[in-house]
JSON list of C-alpha atoms in Angstrom, two decimals:
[
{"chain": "A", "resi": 27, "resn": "UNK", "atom": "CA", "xyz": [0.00, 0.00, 0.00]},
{"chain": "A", "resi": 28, "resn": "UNK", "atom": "CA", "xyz": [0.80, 3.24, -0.66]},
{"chain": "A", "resi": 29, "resn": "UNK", "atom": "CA", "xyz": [0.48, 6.60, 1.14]},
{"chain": "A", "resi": 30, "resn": "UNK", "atom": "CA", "xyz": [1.32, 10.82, 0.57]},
{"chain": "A", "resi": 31, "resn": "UNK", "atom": "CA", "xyz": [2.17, 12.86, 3.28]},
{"chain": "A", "resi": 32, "resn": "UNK", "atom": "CA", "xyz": [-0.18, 15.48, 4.32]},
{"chain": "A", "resi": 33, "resn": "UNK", "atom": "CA", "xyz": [2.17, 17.18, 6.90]},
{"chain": "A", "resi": 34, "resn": "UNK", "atom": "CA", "xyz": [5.86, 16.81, 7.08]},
{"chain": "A", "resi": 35, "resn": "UNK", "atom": "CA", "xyz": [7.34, 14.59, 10.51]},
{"chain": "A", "resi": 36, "resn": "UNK", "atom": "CA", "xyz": [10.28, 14.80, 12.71]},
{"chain": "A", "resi": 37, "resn": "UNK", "atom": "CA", "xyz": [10.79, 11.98, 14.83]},
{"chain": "A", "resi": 38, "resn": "UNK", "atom": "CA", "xyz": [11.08, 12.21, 18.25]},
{"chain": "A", "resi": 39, "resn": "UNK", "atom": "CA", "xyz": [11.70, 8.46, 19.25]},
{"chain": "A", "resi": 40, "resn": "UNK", "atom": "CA", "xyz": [13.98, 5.90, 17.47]},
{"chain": "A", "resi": 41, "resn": "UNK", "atom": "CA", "xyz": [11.47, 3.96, 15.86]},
{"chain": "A", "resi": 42, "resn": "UNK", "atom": "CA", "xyz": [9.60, 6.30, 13.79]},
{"chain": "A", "resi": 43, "resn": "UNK", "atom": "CA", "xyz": [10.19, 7.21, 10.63]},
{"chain": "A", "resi": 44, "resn": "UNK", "atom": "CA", "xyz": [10.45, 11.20, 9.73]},
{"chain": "A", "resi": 45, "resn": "UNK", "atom": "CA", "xyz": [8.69, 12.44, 6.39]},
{"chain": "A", "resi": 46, "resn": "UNK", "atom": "CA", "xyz": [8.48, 15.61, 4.33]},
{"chain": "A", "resi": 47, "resn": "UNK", "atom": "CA", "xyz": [5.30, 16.98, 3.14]},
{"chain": "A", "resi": 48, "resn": "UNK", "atom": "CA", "xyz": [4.48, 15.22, -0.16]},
{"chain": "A", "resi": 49, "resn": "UNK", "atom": "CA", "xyz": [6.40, 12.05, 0.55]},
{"chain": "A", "resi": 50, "resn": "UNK", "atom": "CA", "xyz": [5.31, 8.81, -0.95]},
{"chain": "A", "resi": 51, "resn": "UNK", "atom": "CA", "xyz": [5.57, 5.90, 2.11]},
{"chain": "A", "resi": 52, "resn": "UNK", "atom": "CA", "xyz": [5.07, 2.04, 2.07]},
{"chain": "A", "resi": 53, "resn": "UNK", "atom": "CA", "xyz": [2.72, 1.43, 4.74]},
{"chain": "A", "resi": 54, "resn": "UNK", "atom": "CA", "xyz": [3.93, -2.40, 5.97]},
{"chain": "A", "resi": 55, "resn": "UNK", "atom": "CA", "xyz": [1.60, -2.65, 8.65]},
{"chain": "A", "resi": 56, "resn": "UNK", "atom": "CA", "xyz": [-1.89, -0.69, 9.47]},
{"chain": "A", "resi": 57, "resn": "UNK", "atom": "CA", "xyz": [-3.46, -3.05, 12.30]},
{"chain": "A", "resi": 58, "resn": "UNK", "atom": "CA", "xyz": [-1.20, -3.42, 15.00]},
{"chain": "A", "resi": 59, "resn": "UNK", "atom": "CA", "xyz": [-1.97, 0.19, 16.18]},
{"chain": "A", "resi": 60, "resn": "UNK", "atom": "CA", "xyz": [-4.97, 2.11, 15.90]},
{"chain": "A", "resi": 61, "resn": "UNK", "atom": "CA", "xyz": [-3.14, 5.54, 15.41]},
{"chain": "A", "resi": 62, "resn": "UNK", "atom": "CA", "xyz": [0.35, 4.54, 14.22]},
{"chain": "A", "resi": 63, "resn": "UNK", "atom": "CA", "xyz": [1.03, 2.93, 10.97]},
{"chain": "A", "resi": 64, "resn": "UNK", "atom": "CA", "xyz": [4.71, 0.93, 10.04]},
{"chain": "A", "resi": 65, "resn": "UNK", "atom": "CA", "xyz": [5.50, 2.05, 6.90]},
{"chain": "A", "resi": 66, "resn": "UNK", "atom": "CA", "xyz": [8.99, 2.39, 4.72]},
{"chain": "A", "resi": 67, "resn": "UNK", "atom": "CA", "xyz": [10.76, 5.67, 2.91]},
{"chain": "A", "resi": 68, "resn": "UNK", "atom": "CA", "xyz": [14.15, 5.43, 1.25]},
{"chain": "A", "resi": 69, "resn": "UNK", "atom": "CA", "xyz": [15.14, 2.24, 2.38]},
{"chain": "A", "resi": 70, "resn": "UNK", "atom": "CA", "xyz": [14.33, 3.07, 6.17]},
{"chain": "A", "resi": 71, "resn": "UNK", "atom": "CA", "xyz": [11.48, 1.37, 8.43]},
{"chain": "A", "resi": 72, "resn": "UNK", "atom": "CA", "xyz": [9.46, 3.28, 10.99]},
{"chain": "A", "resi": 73, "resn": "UNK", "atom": "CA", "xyz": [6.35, 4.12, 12.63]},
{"chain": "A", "resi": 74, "resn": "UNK", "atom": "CA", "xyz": [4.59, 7.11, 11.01]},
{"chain": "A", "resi": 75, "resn": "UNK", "atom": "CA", "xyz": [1.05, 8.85, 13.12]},
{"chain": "A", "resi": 76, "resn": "UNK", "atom": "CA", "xyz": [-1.58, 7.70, 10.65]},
{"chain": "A", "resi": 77, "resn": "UNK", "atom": "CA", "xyz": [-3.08, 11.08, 10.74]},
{"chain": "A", "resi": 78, "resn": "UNK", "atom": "CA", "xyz": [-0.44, 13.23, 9.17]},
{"chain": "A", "resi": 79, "resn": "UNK", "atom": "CA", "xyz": [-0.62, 10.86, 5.78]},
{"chain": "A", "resi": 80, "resn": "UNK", "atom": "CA", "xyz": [-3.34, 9.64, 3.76]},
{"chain": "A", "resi": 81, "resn": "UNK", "atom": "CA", "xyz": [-3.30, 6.10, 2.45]},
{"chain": "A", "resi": 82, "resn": "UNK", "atom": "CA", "xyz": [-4.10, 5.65, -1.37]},
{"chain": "A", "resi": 83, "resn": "UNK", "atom": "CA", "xyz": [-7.12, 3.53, -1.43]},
{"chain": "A", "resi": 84, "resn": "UNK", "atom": "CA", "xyz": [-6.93, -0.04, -3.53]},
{"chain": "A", "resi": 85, "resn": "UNK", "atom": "CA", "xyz": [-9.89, -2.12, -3.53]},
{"chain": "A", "resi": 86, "resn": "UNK", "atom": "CA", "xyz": [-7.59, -4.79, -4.02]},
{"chain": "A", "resi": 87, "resn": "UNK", "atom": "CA", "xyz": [-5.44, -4.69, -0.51]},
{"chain": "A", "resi": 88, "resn": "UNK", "atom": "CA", "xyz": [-8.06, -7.29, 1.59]},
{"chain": "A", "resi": 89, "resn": "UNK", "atom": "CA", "xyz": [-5.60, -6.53, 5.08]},
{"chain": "A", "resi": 90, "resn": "UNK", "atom": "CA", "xyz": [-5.74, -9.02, 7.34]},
{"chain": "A", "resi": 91, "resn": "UNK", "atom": "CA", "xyz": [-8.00, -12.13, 5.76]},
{"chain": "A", "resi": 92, "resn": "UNK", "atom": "CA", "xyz": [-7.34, -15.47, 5.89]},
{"chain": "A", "resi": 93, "resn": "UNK", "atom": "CA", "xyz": [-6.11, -18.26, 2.80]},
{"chain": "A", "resi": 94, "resn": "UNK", "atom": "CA", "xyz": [-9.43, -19.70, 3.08]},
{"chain": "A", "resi": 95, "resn": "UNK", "atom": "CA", "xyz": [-11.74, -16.67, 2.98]},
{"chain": "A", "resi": 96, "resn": "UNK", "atom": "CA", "xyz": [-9.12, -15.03, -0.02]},
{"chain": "A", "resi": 97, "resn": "UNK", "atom": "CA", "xyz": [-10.24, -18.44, -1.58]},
{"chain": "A", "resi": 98, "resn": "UNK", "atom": "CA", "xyz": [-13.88, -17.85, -1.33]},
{"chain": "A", "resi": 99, "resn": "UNK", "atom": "CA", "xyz": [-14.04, -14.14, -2.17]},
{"chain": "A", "resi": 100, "resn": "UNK", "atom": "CA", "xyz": [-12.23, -14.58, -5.61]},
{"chain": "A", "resi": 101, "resn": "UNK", "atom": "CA", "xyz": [-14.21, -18.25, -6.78]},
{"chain": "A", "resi": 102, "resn": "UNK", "atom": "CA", "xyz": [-17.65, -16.07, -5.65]},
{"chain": "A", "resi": 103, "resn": "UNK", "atom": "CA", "xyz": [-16.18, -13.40, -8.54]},
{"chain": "A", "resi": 104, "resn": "UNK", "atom": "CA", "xyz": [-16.04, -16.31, -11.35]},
{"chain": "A", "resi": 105, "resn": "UNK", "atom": "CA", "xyz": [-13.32, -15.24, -13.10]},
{"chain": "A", "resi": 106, "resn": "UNK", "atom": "CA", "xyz": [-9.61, -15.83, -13.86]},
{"chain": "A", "resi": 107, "resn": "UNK", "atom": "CA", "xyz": [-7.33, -13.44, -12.50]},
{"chain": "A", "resi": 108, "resn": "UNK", "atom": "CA", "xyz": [-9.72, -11.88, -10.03]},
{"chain": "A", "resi": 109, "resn": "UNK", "atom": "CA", "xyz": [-7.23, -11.64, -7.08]},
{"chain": "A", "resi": 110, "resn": "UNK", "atom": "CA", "xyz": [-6.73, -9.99, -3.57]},
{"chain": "A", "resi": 111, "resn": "UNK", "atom": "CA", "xyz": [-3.64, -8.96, -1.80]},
{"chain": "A", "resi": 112, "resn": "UNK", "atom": "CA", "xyz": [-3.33, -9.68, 1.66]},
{"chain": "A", "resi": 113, "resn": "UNK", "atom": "CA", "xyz": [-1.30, -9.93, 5.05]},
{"chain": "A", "resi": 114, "resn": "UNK", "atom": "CA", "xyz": [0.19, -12.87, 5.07]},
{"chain": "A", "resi": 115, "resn": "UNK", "atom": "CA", "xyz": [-0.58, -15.36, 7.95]},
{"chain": "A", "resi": 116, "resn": "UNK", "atom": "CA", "xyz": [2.90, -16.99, 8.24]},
{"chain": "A", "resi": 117, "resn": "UNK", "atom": "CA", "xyz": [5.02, -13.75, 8.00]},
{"chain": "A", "resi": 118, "resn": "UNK", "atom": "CA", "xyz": [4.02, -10.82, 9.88]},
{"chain": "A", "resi": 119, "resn": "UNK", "atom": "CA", "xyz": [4.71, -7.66, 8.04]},
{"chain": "A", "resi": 120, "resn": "UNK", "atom": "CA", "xyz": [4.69, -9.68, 4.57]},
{"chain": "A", "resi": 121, "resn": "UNK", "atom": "CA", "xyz": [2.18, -9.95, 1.95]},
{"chain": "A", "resi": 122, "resn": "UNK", "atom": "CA", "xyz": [0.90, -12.94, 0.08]},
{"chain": "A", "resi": 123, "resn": "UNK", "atom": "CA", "xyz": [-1.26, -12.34, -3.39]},
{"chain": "A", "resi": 124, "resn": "UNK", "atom": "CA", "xyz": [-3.81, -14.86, -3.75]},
{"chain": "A", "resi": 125, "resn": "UNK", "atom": "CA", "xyz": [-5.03, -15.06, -7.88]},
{"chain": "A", "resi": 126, "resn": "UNK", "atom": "CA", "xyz": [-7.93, -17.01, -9.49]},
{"chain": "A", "resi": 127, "resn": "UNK", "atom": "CA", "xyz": [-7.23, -19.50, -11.96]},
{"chain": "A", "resi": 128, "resn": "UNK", "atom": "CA", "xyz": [-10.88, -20.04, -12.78]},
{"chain": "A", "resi": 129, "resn": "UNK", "atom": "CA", "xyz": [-11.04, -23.84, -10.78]},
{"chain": "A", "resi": 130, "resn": "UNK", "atom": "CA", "xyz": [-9.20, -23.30, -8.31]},
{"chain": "A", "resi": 131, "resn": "UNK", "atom": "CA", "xyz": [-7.23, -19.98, -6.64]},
{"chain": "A", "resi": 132, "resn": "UNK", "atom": "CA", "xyz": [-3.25, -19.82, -6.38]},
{"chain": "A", "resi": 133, "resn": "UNK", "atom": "CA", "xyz": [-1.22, -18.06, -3.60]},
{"chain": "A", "resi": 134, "resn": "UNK", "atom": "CA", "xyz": [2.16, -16.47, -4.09]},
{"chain": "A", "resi": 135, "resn": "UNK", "atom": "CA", "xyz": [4.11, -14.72, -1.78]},
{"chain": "A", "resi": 136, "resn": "UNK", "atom": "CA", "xyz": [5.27, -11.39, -2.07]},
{"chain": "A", "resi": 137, "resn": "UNK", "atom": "CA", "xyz": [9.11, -11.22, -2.19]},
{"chain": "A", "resi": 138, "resn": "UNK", "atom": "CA", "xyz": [11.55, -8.26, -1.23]},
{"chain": "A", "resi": 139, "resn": "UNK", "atom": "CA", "xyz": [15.13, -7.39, -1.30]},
{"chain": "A", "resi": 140, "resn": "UNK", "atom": "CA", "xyz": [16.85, -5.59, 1.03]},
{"chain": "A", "resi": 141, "resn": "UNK", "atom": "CA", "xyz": [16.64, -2.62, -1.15]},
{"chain": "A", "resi": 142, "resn": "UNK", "atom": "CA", "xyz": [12.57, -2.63, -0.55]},
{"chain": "A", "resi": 143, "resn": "UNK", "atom": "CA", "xyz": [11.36, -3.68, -3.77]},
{"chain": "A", "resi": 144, "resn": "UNK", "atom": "CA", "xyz": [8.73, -6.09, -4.56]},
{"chain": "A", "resi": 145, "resn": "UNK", "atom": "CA", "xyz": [9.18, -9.00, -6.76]},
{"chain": "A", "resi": 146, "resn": "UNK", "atom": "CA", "xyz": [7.30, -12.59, -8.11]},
{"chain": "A", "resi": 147, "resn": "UNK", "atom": "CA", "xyz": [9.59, -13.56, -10.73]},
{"chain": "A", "resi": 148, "resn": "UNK", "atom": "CA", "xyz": [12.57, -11.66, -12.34]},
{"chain": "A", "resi": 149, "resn": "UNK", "atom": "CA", "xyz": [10.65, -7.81, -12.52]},
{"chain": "A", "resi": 150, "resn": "UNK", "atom": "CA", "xyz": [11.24, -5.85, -9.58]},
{"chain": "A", "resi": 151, "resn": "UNK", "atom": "CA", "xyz": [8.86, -3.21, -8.12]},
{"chain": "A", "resi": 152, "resn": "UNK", "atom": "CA", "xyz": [9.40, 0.01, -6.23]},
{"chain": "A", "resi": 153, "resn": "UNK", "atom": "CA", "xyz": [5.65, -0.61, -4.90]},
{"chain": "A", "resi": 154, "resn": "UNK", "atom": "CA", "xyz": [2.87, -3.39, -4.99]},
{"chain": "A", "resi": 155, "resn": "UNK", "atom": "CA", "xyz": [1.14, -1.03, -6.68]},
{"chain": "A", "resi": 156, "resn": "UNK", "atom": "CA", "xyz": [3.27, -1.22, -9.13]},
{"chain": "A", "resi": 157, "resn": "UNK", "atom": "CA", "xyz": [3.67, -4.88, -9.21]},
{"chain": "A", "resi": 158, "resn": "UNK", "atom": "CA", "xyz": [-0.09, -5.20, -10.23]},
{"chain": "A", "resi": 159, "resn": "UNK", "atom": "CA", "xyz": [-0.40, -2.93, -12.68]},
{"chain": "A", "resi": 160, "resn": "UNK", "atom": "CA", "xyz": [2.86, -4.71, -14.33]},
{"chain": "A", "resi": 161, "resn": "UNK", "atom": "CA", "xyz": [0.69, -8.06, -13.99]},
{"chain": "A", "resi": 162, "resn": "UNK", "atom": "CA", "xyz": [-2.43, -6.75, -15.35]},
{"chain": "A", "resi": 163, "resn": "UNK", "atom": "CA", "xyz": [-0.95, -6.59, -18.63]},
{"chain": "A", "resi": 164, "resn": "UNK", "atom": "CA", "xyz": [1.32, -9.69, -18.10]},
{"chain": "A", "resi": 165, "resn": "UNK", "atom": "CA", "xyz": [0.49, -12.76, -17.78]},
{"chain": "A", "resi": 166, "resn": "UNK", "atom": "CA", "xyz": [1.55, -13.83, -14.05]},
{"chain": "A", "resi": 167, "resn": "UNK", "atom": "CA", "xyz": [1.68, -17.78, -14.49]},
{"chain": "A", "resi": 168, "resn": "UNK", "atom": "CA", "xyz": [4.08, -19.43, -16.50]},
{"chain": "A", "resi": 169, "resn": "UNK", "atom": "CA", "xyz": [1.75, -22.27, -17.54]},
{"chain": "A", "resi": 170, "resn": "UNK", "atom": "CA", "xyz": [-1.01, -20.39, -18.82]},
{"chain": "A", "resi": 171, "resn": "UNK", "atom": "CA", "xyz": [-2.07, -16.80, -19.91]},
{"chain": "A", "resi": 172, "resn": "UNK", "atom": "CA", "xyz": [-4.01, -15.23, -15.72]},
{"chain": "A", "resi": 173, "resn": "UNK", "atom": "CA", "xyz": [-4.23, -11.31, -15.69]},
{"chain": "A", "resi": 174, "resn": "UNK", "atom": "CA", "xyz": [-4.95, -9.79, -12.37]},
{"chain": "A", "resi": 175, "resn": "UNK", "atom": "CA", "xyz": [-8.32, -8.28, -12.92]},
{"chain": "A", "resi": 176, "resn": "UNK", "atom": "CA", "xyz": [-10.38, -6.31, -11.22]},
{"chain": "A", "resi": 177, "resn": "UNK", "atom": "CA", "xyz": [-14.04, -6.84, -10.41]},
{"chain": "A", "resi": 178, "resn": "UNK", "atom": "CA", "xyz": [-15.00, -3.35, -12.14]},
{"chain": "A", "resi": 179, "resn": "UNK", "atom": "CA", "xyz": [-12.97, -4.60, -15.28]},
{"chain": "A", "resi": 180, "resn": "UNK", "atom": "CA", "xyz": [-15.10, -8.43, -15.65]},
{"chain": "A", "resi": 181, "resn": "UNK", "atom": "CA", "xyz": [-17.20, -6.54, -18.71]},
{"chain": "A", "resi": 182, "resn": "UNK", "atom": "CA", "xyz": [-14.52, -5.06, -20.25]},
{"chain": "A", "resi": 183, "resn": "UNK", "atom": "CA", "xyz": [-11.90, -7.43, -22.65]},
{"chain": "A", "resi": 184, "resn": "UNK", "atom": "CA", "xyz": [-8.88, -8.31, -21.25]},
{"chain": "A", "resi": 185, "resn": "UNK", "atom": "CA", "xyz": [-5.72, -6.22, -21.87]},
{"chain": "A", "resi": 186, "resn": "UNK", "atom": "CA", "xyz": [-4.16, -8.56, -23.93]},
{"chain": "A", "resi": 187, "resn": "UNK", "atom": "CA", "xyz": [-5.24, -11.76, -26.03]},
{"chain": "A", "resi": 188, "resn": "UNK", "atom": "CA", "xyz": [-3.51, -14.23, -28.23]},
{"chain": "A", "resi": 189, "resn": "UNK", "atom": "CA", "xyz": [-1.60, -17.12, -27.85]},
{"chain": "A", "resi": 190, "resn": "UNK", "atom": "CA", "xyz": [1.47, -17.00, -24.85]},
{"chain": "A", "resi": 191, "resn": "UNK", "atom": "CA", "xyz": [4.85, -17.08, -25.59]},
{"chain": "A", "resi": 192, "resn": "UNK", "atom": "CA", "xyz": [7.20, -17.67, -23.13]},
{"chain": "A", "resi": 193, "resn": "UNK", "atom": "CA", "xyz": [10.09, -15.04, -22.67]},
{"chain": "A", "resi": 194, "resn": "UNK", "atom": "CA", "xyz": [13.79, -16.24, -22.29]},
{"chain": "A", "resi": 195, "resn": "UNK", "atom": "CA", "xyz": [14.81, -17.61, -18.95]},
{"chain": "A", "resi": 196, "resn": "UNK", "atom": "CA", "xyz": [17.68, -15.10, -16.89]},
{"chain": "A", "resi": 197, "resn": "UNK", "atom": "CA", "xyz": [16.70, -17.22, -13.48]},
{"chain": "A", "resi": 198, "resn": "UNK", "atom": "CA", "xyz": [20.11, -17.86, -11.83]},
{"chain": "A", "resi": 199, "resn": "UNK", "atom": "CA", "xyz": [18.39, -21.29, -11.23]},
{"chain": "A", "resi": 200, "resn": "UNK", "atom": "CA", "xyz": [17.88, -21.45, -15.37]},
{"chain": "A", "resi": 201, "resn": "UNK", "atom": "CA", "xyz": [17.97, -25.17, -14.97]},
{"chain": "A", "resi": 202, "resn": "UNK", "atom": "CA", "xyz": [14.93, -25.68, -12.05]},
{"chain": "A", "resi": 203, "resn": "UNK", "atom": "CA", "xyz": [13.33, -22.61, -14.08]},
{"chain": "A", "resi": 204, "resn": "UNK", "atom": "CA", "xyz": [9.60, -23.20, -14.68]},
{"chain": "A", "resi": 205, "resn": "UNK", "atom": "CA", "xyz": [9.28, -21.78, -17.94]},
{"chain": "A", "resi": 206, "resn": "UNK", "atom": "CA", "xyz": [11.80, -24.47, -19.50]},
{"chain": "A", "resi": 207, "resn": "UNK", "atom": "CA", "xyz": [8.80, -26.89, -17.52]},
{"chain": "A", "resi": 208, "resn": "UNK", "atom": "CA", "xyz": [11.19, -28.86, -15.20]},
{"chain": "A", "resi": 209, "resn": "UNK", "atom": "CA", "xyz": [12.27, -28.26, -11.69]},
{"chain": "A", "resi": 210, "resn": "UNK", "atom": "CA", "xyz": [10.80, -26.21, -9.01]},
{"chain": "A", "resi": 211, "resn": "UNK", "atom": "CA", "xyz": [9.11, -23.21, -9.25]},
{"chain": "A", "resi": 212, "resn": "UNK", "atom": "CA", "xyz": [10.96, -20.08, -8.36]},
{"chain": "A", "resi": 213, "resn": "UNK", "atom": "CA", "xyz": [8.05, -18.07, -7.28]},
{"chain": "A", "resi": 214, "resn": "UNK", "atom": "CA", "xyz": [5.17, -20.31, -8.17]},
{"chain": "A", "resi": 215, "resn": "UNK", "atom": "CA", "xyz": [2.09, -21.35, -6.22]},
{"chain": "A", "resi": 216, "resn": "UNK", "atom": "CA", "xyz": [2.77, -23.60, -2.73]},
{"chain": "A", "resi": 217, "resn": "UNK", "atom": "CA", "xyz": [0.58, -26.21, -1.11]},
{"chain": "A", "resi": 218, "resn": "UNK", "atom": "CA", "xyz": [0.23, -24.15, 2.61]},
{"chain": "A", "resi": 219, "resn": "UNK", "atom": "CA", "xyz": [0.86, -20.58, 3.59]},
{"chain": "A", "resi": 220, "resn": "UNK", "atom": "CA", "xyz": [3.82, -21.76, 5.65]},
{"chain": "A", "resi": 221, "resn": "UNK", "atom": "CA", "xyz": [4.99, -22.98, 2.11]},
{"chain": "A", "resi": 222, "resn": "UNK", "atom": "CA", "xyz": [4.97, -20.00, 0.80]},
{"chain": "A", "resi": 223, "resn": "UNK", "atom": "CA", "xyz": [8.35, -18.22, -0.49]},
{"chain": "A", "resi": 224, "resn": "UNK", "atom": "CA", "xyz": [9.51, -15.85, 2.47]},
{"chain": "A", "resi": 225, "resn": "UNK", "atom": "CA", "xyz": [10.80, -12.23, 1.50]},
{"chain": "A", "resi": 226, "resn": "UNK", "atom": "CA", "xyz": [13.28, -10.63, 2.16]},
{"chain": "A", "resi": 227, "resn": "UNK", "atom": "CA", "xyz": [13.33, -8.05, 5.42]},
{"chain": "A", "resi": 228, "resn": "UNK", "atom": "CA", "xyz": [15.19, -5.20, 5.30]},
{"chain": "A", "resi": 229, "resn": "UNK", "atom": "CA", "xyz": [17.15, -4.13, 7.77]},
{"chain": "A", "resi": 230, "resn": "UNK", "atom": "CA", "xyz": [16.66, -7.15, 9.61]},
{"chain": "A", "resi": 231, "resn": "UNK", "atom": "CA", "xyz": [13.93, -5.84, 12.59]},
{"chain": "A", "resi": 232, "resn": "UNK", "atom": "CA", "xyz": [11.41, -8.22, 12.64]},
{"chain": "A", "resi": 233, "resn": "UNK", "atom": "CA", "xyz": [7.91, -6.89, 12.45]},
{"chain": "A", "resi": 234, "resn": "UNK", "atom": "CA", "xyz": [6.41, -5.29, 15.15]},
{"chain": "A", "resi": 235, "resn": "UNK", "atom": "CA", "xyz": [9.58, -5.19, 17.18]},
{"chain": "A", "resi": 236, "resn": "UNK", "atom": "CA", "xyz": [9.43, -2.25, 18.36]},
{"chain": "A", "resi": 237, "resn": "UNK", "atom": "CA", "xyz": [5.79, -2.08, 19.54]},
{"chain": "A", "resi": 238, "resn": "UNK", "atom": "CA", "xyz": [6.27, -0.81, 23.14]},
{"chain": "A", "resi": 239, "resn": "UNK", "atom": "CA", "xyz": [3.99, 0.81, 24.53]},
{"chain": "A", "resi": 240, "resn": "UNK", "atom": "CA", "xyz": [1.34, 0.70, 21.56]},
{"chain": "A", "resi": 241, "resn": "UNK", "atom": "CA", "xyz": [-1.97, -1.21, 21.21]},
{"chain": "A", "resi": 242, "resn": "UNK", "atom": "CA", "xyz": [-4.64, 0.80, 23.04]},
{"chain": "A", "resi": 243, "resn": "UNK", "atom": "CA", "xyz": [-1.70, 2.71, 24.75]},
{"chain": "A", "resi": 244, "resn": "UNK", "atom": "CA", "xyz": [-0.66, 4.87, 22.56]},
{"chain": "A", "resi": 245, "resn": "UNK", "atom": "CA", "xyz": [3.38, 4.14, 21.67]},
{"chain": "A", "resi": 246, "resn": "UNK", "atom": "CA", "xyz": [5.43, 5.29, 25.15]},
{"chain": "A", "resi": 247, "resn": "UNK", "atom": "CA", "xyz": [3.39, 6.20, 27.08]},
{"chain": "A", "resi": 248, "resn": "UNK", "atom": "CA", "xyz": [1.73, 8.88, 24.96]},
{"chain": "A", "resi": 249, "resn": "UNK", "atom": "CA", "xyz": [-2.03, 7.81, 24.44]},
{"chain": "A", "resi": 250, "resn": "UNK", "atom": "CA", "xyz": [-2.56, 9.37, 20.87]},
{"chain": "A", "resi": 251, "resn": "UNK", "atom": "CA", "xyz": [-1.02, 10.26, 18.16]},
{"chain": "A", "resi": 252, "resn": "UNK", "atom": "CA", "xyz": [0.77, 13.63, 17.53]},
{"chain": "A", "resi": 253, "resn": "UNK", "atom": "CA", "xyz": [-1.14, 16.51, 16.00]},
{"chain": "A", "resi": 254, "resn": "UNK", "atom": "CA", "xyz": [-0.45, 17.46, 13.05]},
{"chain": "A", "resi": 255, "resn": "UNK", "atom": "CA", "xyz": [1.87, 21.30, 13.31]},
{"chain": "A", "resi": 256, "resn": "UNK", "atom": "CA", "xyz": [1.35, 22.85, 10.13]},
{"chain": "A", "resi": 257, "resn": "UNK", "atom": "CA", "xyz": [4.80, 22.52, 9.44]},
{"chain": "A", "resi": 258, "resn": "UNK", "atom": "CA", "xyz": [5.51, 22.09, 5.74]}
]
């Protein structure tokens, strides 16, 4: 998810993250605190007070649901590539993106470097946002043409039709590659949400590490979030 700054932020403890008006964050994490949101700038991982930003809204982000409801949601939409992207269960902090394939619904997880971006397969993203609109207009299974789709797209034709032609292989792992049809998948749909490929944390915290003091608190002891200054 993505969010713009409405106010700029100086942070007064070492766990939050300061901002200038107009910023662009990655919110990681909006439910472990009701007025303090993890998010990411430039490589750096913080809290941010939820009311001096303003999260982009995606009809796609589902938050905290589970593999089996993701599952129901997209087979009650009846189409392939209808898809949700949600918190994964297994990894804290992480995201999984769960994608129709008509029968049945597939579940990848969302990978990142320790540079922040996003990544399925060999195309890296600054955002998920990003990431989606990339897969919209590609197909994201190897074995078959699956666009993600939107509900409020199911009239419309799909972005792109015709018959699927694989692109070269640059996986270090060419030979387990999926698109040569042996081997393991790098990035390809797993049995079990503790299956599911694990990304990559930067920095190393783990999520929610620094949590003191939030949760119906407030974060150290100060009940609410800051107020925004006017400060630009």
């Amino acid at each position: 998810m993505e969010s713009v700054a409405l106010y700029s932020f100086q942070a007064t403890e070492k766990d939050e993250l300061p901002f200038q008006k107009g910023d662009t964050l990655k919110i990681l994490n909006m439910e472990d605190d009701q007025n303090w949101y993890k998010a990411e700038l430039f490589g750096r991982e913080g809290f941010v007070p939820k009311n001096y930003i303003k999260v982009k809204p995606h009809p796609w982000y589902a938050g905290r649901v589970s593999r089996q409801l993701a599952e129901e949601r997209l087979l009650q939409r009846n189409h392939p590539g209808a898809f949700l992207i949600r918190d994964s269960e297994s990894a804290p902090g992480e995201f999984s993106l769960s994608v129709s394939y008509g029968k049945d619904v597939q579940h990848f997880k969302v990978l990142r470097e320790r540079n922040g971006k996003y990544f399925l397969w060999e195309e890296k993203f600054n955002s998920l946002n990003e990431l989606v609109d990339f897969y919209r207009m590609t197909t994201i299974a190897k074995e078959q043409q699956i666009f993600l789709w939107d509900e409020d797209q199911s009239q419309q034709v799909p972005p792109w039709m015709g018959p699927w032609v694989p692109k070269p292989c640059r996986s270090p792992l060419e030979a387990q590659c999926p698109c040569r049809g042996t081997g393991t998948s790098l990035a390809g749909p797993q049995g079990g949400e503790e299956q599911e490929r694990r990304a990559v944390l930067p920095g190393g915290r783990a999520p929610g590490a620094a949590q003191r003091g939030r949760a119906g608190q407030g974060r150290a002891g100060q009940g609410t979030h800051p107020r925004p200054s006017g400060q630009e």
